[in-house]
Coordinates of C-alpha atoms in Angstrom, one line a residue:
Chain A
R1 CA 17.9 -96.1 18.7
K2 CA 17.6 -92.4 18.2
E3 CA 17.9 -91.0 14.7
V4 CA 20.3 -88.3 15.9
E5 CA 22.6 -88.5 18.9
Q6 CA 24.3 -85.5 20.5
D7 CA 26.3 -85.0 23.7
P8 CA 23.9 -82.7 25.7
G9 CA 26.8 -81.0 27.5
P10 CA 26.8 -78.5 29.1
F11 CA 30.0 -77.0 27.6
N12 CA 31.1 -74.0 29.6
V13 CA 34.0 -72.2 27.8
P14 CA 35.8 -68.9 28.4
E15 CA 35.4 -66.1 25.8
G16 CA 37.9 -66.6 22.9
A17 CA 38.1 -70.3 23.2
T18 CA 37.5 -72.8 20.4
V19 CA 34.8 -75.4 21.0
A20 CA 33.7 -78.4 19.0
F21 CA 30.4 -80.3 18.9
N22 CA 29.7 -83.6 17.4
C23 CA 26.7 -85.7 16.5
T24 CA 26.0 -89.0 14.9
Y25 CA 23.1 -90.1 12.8
S26 CA 21.7 -93.6 12.3
N27 CA 20.2 -93.6 8.8
S28 CA 23.0 -93.9 6.3
A29 CA 20.6 -92.8 3.5
S30 CA 20.1 -89.4 5.1
Q31 CA 20.2 -86.6 2.5
S32 CA 20.7 -83.2 4.3
F33 CA 22.4 -82.1 7.4
F34 CA 22.1 -78.9 9.4
W35 CA 23.1 -77.2 12.6
Y36 CA 20.4 -75.1 14.2
R37 CA 20.7 -72.8 17.1
Q38 CA 18.1 -72.3 19.8
D39 CA 18.2 -69.8 22.5
C40 CA 16.4 -70.2 25.8
R41 CA 12.6 -70.4 25.3
K42 CA 12.9 -69.3 21.6
E43 CA 12.4 -71.2 18.3
P44 CA 15.3 -73.1 16.6
K45 CA 17.0 -71.0 13.9
L46 CA 19.1 -72.4 11.1
L47 CA 22.7 -71.7 11.8
M48 CA 24.2 -73.5 8.7
S49 CA 23.8 -76.4 6.3
V50 CA 26.5 -79.1 6.4
Y51 CA 28.1 -80.3 3.1
S52 CA 30.3 -83.3 2.5
S53 CA 33.2 -81.0 1.5
G54 CA 32.9 -79.1 4.7
N55 CA 31.8 -75.5 4.9
E56 CA 32.8 -72.4 6.9
D57 CA 30.8 -69.3 7.8
G58 CA 32.9 -66.8 9.7
R59 CA 33.9 -68.4 13.0
F60 CA 31.8 -71.5 12.4
T61 CA 32.9 -74.5 10.5
A62 CA 30.8 -77.6 9.8
Q63 CA 31.9 -81.0 8.6
L64 CA 30.2 -84.2 7.5
N65 CA 31.7 -87.6 7.5
R66 CA 29.3 -89.8 5.6
A67 CA 31.3 -93.0 6.1
S68 CA 31.2 -92.6 9.9
Q69 CA 27.8 -90.9 9.9
Y70 CA 29.2 -88.1 11.9
I71 CA 28.6 -84.4 11.8
S72 CA 30.6 -81.7 13.6
L73 CA 30.5 -78.0 14.4
L74 CA 33.5 -76.0 15.4
I75 CA 33.2 -72.5 16.9
R76 CA 36.4 -70.4 17.0
D77 CA 36.9 -67.3 19.2
S78 CA 33.8 -67.9 21.2
K79 CA 31.6 -64.9 22.0
L80 CA 29.2 -64.3 24.9
S81 CA 26.4 -64.2 22.4
D82 CA 27.3 -67.8 21.1
S83 CA 25.7 -69.1 24.4
A84 CA 22.8 -71.2 23.2
T85 CA 21.8 -74.8 22.5
Y86 CA 23.1 -76.2 19.3
L87 CA 20.8 -78.7 17.6
C88 CA 22.2 -81.3 15.0
V89 CA 19.4 -81.9 12.4
V90 CA 19.1 -84.5 9.7
R91 CA 16.6 -85.0 6.8
G92 CA 16.1 -88.5 5.7
T93 CA 15.5 -89.9 2.3
G94 CA 12.5 -88.8 0.4
A95 CA 11.1 -87.1 3.4
N96 CA 10.5 -83.5 4.2
N97 CA 10.5 -83.9 7.9
L98 CA 13.6 -83.3 10.0
F99 CA 15.1 -85.4 12.8
F100 CA 16.6 -83.4 15.7
G101 CA 19.2 -84.2 18.2
T102 CA 18.4 -83.3 21.8
G103 CA 20.9 -80.4 21.5
T104 CA 24.2 -79.4 23.1
R105 CA 24.1 -76.5 25.5
L106 CA 27.0 -74.0 25.3
T107 CA 27.7 -71.3 27.8
V108 CA 30.5 -68.8 27.0
I109 CA 31.8 -67.3 30.2
P110 CA 33.4 -63.8 30.4
Chain B
E1 CA 8.3 -60.1 5.9
A2 CA 6.2 -61.5 8.8
G3 CA 7.6 -64.6 10.3
V4 CA 5.7 -67.8 11.3
T5 CA 3.2 -66.8 14.0
Q6 CA 1.9 -69.1 16.6
F7 CA -1.0 -68.6 19.1
P8 CA -1.3 -68.8 22.0
S9 CA 2.4 -68.6 23.3
H10 CA 1.3 -70.3 26.5
S11 CA -1.6 -72.4 27.5
V12 CA -2.4 -74.2 30.7
I13 CA -5.4 -76.5 30.8
E14 CA -6.7 -79.3 32.9
K15 CA -6.4 -83.0 31.9
G16 CA -9.5 -83.9 29.8
Q17 CA -10.0 -80.4 28.4
T18 CA -9.6 -79.4 24.7
V19 CA -6.9 -77.0 23.4
T20 CA -6.5 -75.6 19.9
L21 CA -3.2 -74.3 18.7
R22 CA -3.0 -72.0 15.7
C23 CA -0.1 -71.4 13.2
D24 CA 0.0 -68.8 10.6
P25 CA 2.9 -69.6 8.2
I26 CA 4.9 -67.1 6.1
S27 CA 2.6 -65.9 3.3
G28 CA 3.0 -68.0 0.2
H29 CA 4.6 -71.0 1.9
D30 CA 3.0 -74.0 0.7
N31 CA 4.6 -76.4 3.2
L32 CA 3.6 -76.3 6.8
Y33 CA 4.9 -78.5 9.6
W34 CA 4.1 -79.2 13.2
Y35 CA 6.7 -80.4 15.6
R36 CA 6.7 -81.0 19.3
R37 CA 9.3 -81.0 22.1
V38 CA 8.4 -82.8 25.3
M39 CA 10.5 -82.2 28.4
G40 CA 13.9 -83.6 28.2
K41 CA 13.4 -85.0 24.8
E42 CA 14.3 -84.0 21.3
I43 CA 12.1 -82.1 18.9
K44 CA 9.9 -84.5 17.0
F45 CA 8.0 -84.3 13.8
L46 CA 4.2 -84.5 14.0
L47 CA 3.0 -83.8 10.5
H48 CA 3.4 -81.9 7.2
F49 CA 0.9 -80.1 5.1
V50 CA 1.4 -79.1 1.4
K51 CA -1.2 -76.5 1.0
E52 CA -4.3 -77.9 2.4
S53 CA -3.4 -81.6 2.1
K54 CA -1.7 -83.7 4.7
Q55 CA 1.4 -84.9 3.1
D56 CA 2.8 -86.9 6.0
E57 CA 1.2 -87.4 9.4
S58 CA 3.3 -90.3 10.7
G59 CA 4.4 -88.4 13.7
M60 CA 0.9 -87.8 15.2
P61 CA 1.0 -89.6 18.5
N62 CA -2.6 -90.7 18.5
N63 CA -6.2 -89.9 17.5
R64 CA -6.6 -87.3 20.2
F65 CA -4.6 -84.9 17.9
L66 CA -6.3 -83.4 14.9
A67 CA -4.6 -81.0 12.6
E68 CA -6.3 -79.0 9.8
R69 CA -5.3 -76.4 7.2
T70 CA -8.4 -75.3 5.6
G71 CA -7.8 -73.2 2.5
G72 CA -4.0 -73.9 2.7
T73 CA -3.3 -70.8 4.8
Y74 CA -3.2 -71.1 8.5
S75 CA -3.3 -74.4 10.4
T76 CA -4.8 -75.5 13.7
L77 CA -3.7 -78.4 15.9
K78 CA -6.3 -79.6 18.3
V79 CA -5.8 -81.9 21.3
Q80 CA -8.9 -83.5 22.6
P81 CA -9.0 -84.7 25.3
A82 CA -5.7 -83.5 26.6
E83 CA -3.6 -85.9 28.7
L84 CA -0.7 -85.0 31.1
E85 CA 2.0 -86.4 28.6
D86 CA 0.8 -83.8 26.0
S87 CA 2.7 -81.1 27.9
G88 CA 5.5 -79.6 25.9
V89 CA 6.3 -77.0 23.3
Y90 CA 4.6 -77.2 20.0
F91 CA 6.4 -75.7 17.1
C92 CA 5.1 -74.8 13.7
A93 CA 7.3 -74.2 10.7
S94 CA 6.9 -73.3 7.1
S95 CA 8.9 -73.4 3.9
Q96 CA 8.4 -72.8 0.2
N97 CA 9.9 -75.5 -1.9
Q98 CA 13.0 -76.6 -0.1
P99 CA 13.0 -78.3 3.3
Y100 CA 16.1 -76.5 4.3
G101 CA 14.2 -73.2 4.0
Y102 CA 12.3 -74.0 7.2
T103 CA 11.4 -71.0 9.4
F104 CA 10.1 -71.9 12.9
G105 CA 7.5 -70.0 14.9
S106 CA 8.3 -69.3 18.5
G107 CA 6.2 -72.1 19.7
T108 CA 3.1 -72.7 22.0
R109 CA 4.2 -74.0 25.4
L110 CA 1.4 -76.3 26.5
T111 CA 1.0 -77.4 30.2
V112 CA -1.6 -80.0 31.0
V113 CA -2.3 -80.3 34.7

C-alpha cells in the first residue's frame, strides 16, 4: 500500500472556479503534512504546511483530519497561474524523509 | 541566496555506463537529501546526509548507487553500471534544521538507453 494516495486528475476548471484536492495517508503516526506545487519539468516547491486546526493562505485553504488520515487543499477563485501539479506530502515519525503522493494535475482554463 | 544547484540538468547514457550527478546545497545547510521520480510514479526518498555522514540510506535501490558528501558540502550520486530502470528525474534538496524547510533543486533528468 502506498504511503500517500492522491487522485491524479486531471482537474480542468474555468478561471474563478473553486477546486478541492484530497489525499489520504497510511501511517497514523505521521507527524507533518504539506502541499507542494510542481510546475512542468520544474522542482517541487512548498505551497503550505497543513495543521490540525486548518490553515489558510490567501486563496488556499488546507485541512487535516487525523482521525480519517485525510488531507485536503481548497483553491478559491482559480487563476491561470494556478495550473500545476499539486503534491500531497507527509513526513513520518522520527524520520527526516518525506513521502510524496503522485500528484494531482490542475489546469485552469480561460 | 543561491538555491540548490544540480548538474547536469539532463544526461543520456547507454546501459552499462556510469553517470555521476552532482548537487550543491544552499550554503550552510547541514541536511542534504536525494530523491528520485521514475516515470509515472511518485517522488521517492533515496538518502539523507547530515553534513558528511549518511543519516539514512534506506531508500537506495541497490548497490549500483553510491552517494558521497565529502567535506559536508556538495554531494555526488553515482550510478554504476546504469540500467534502463534507473531512468527518471533525480532531485536533491537541502535544509538547515527543520525538515519542512526543504528547498529542492531543479533536478537531473537521467535517461538510460
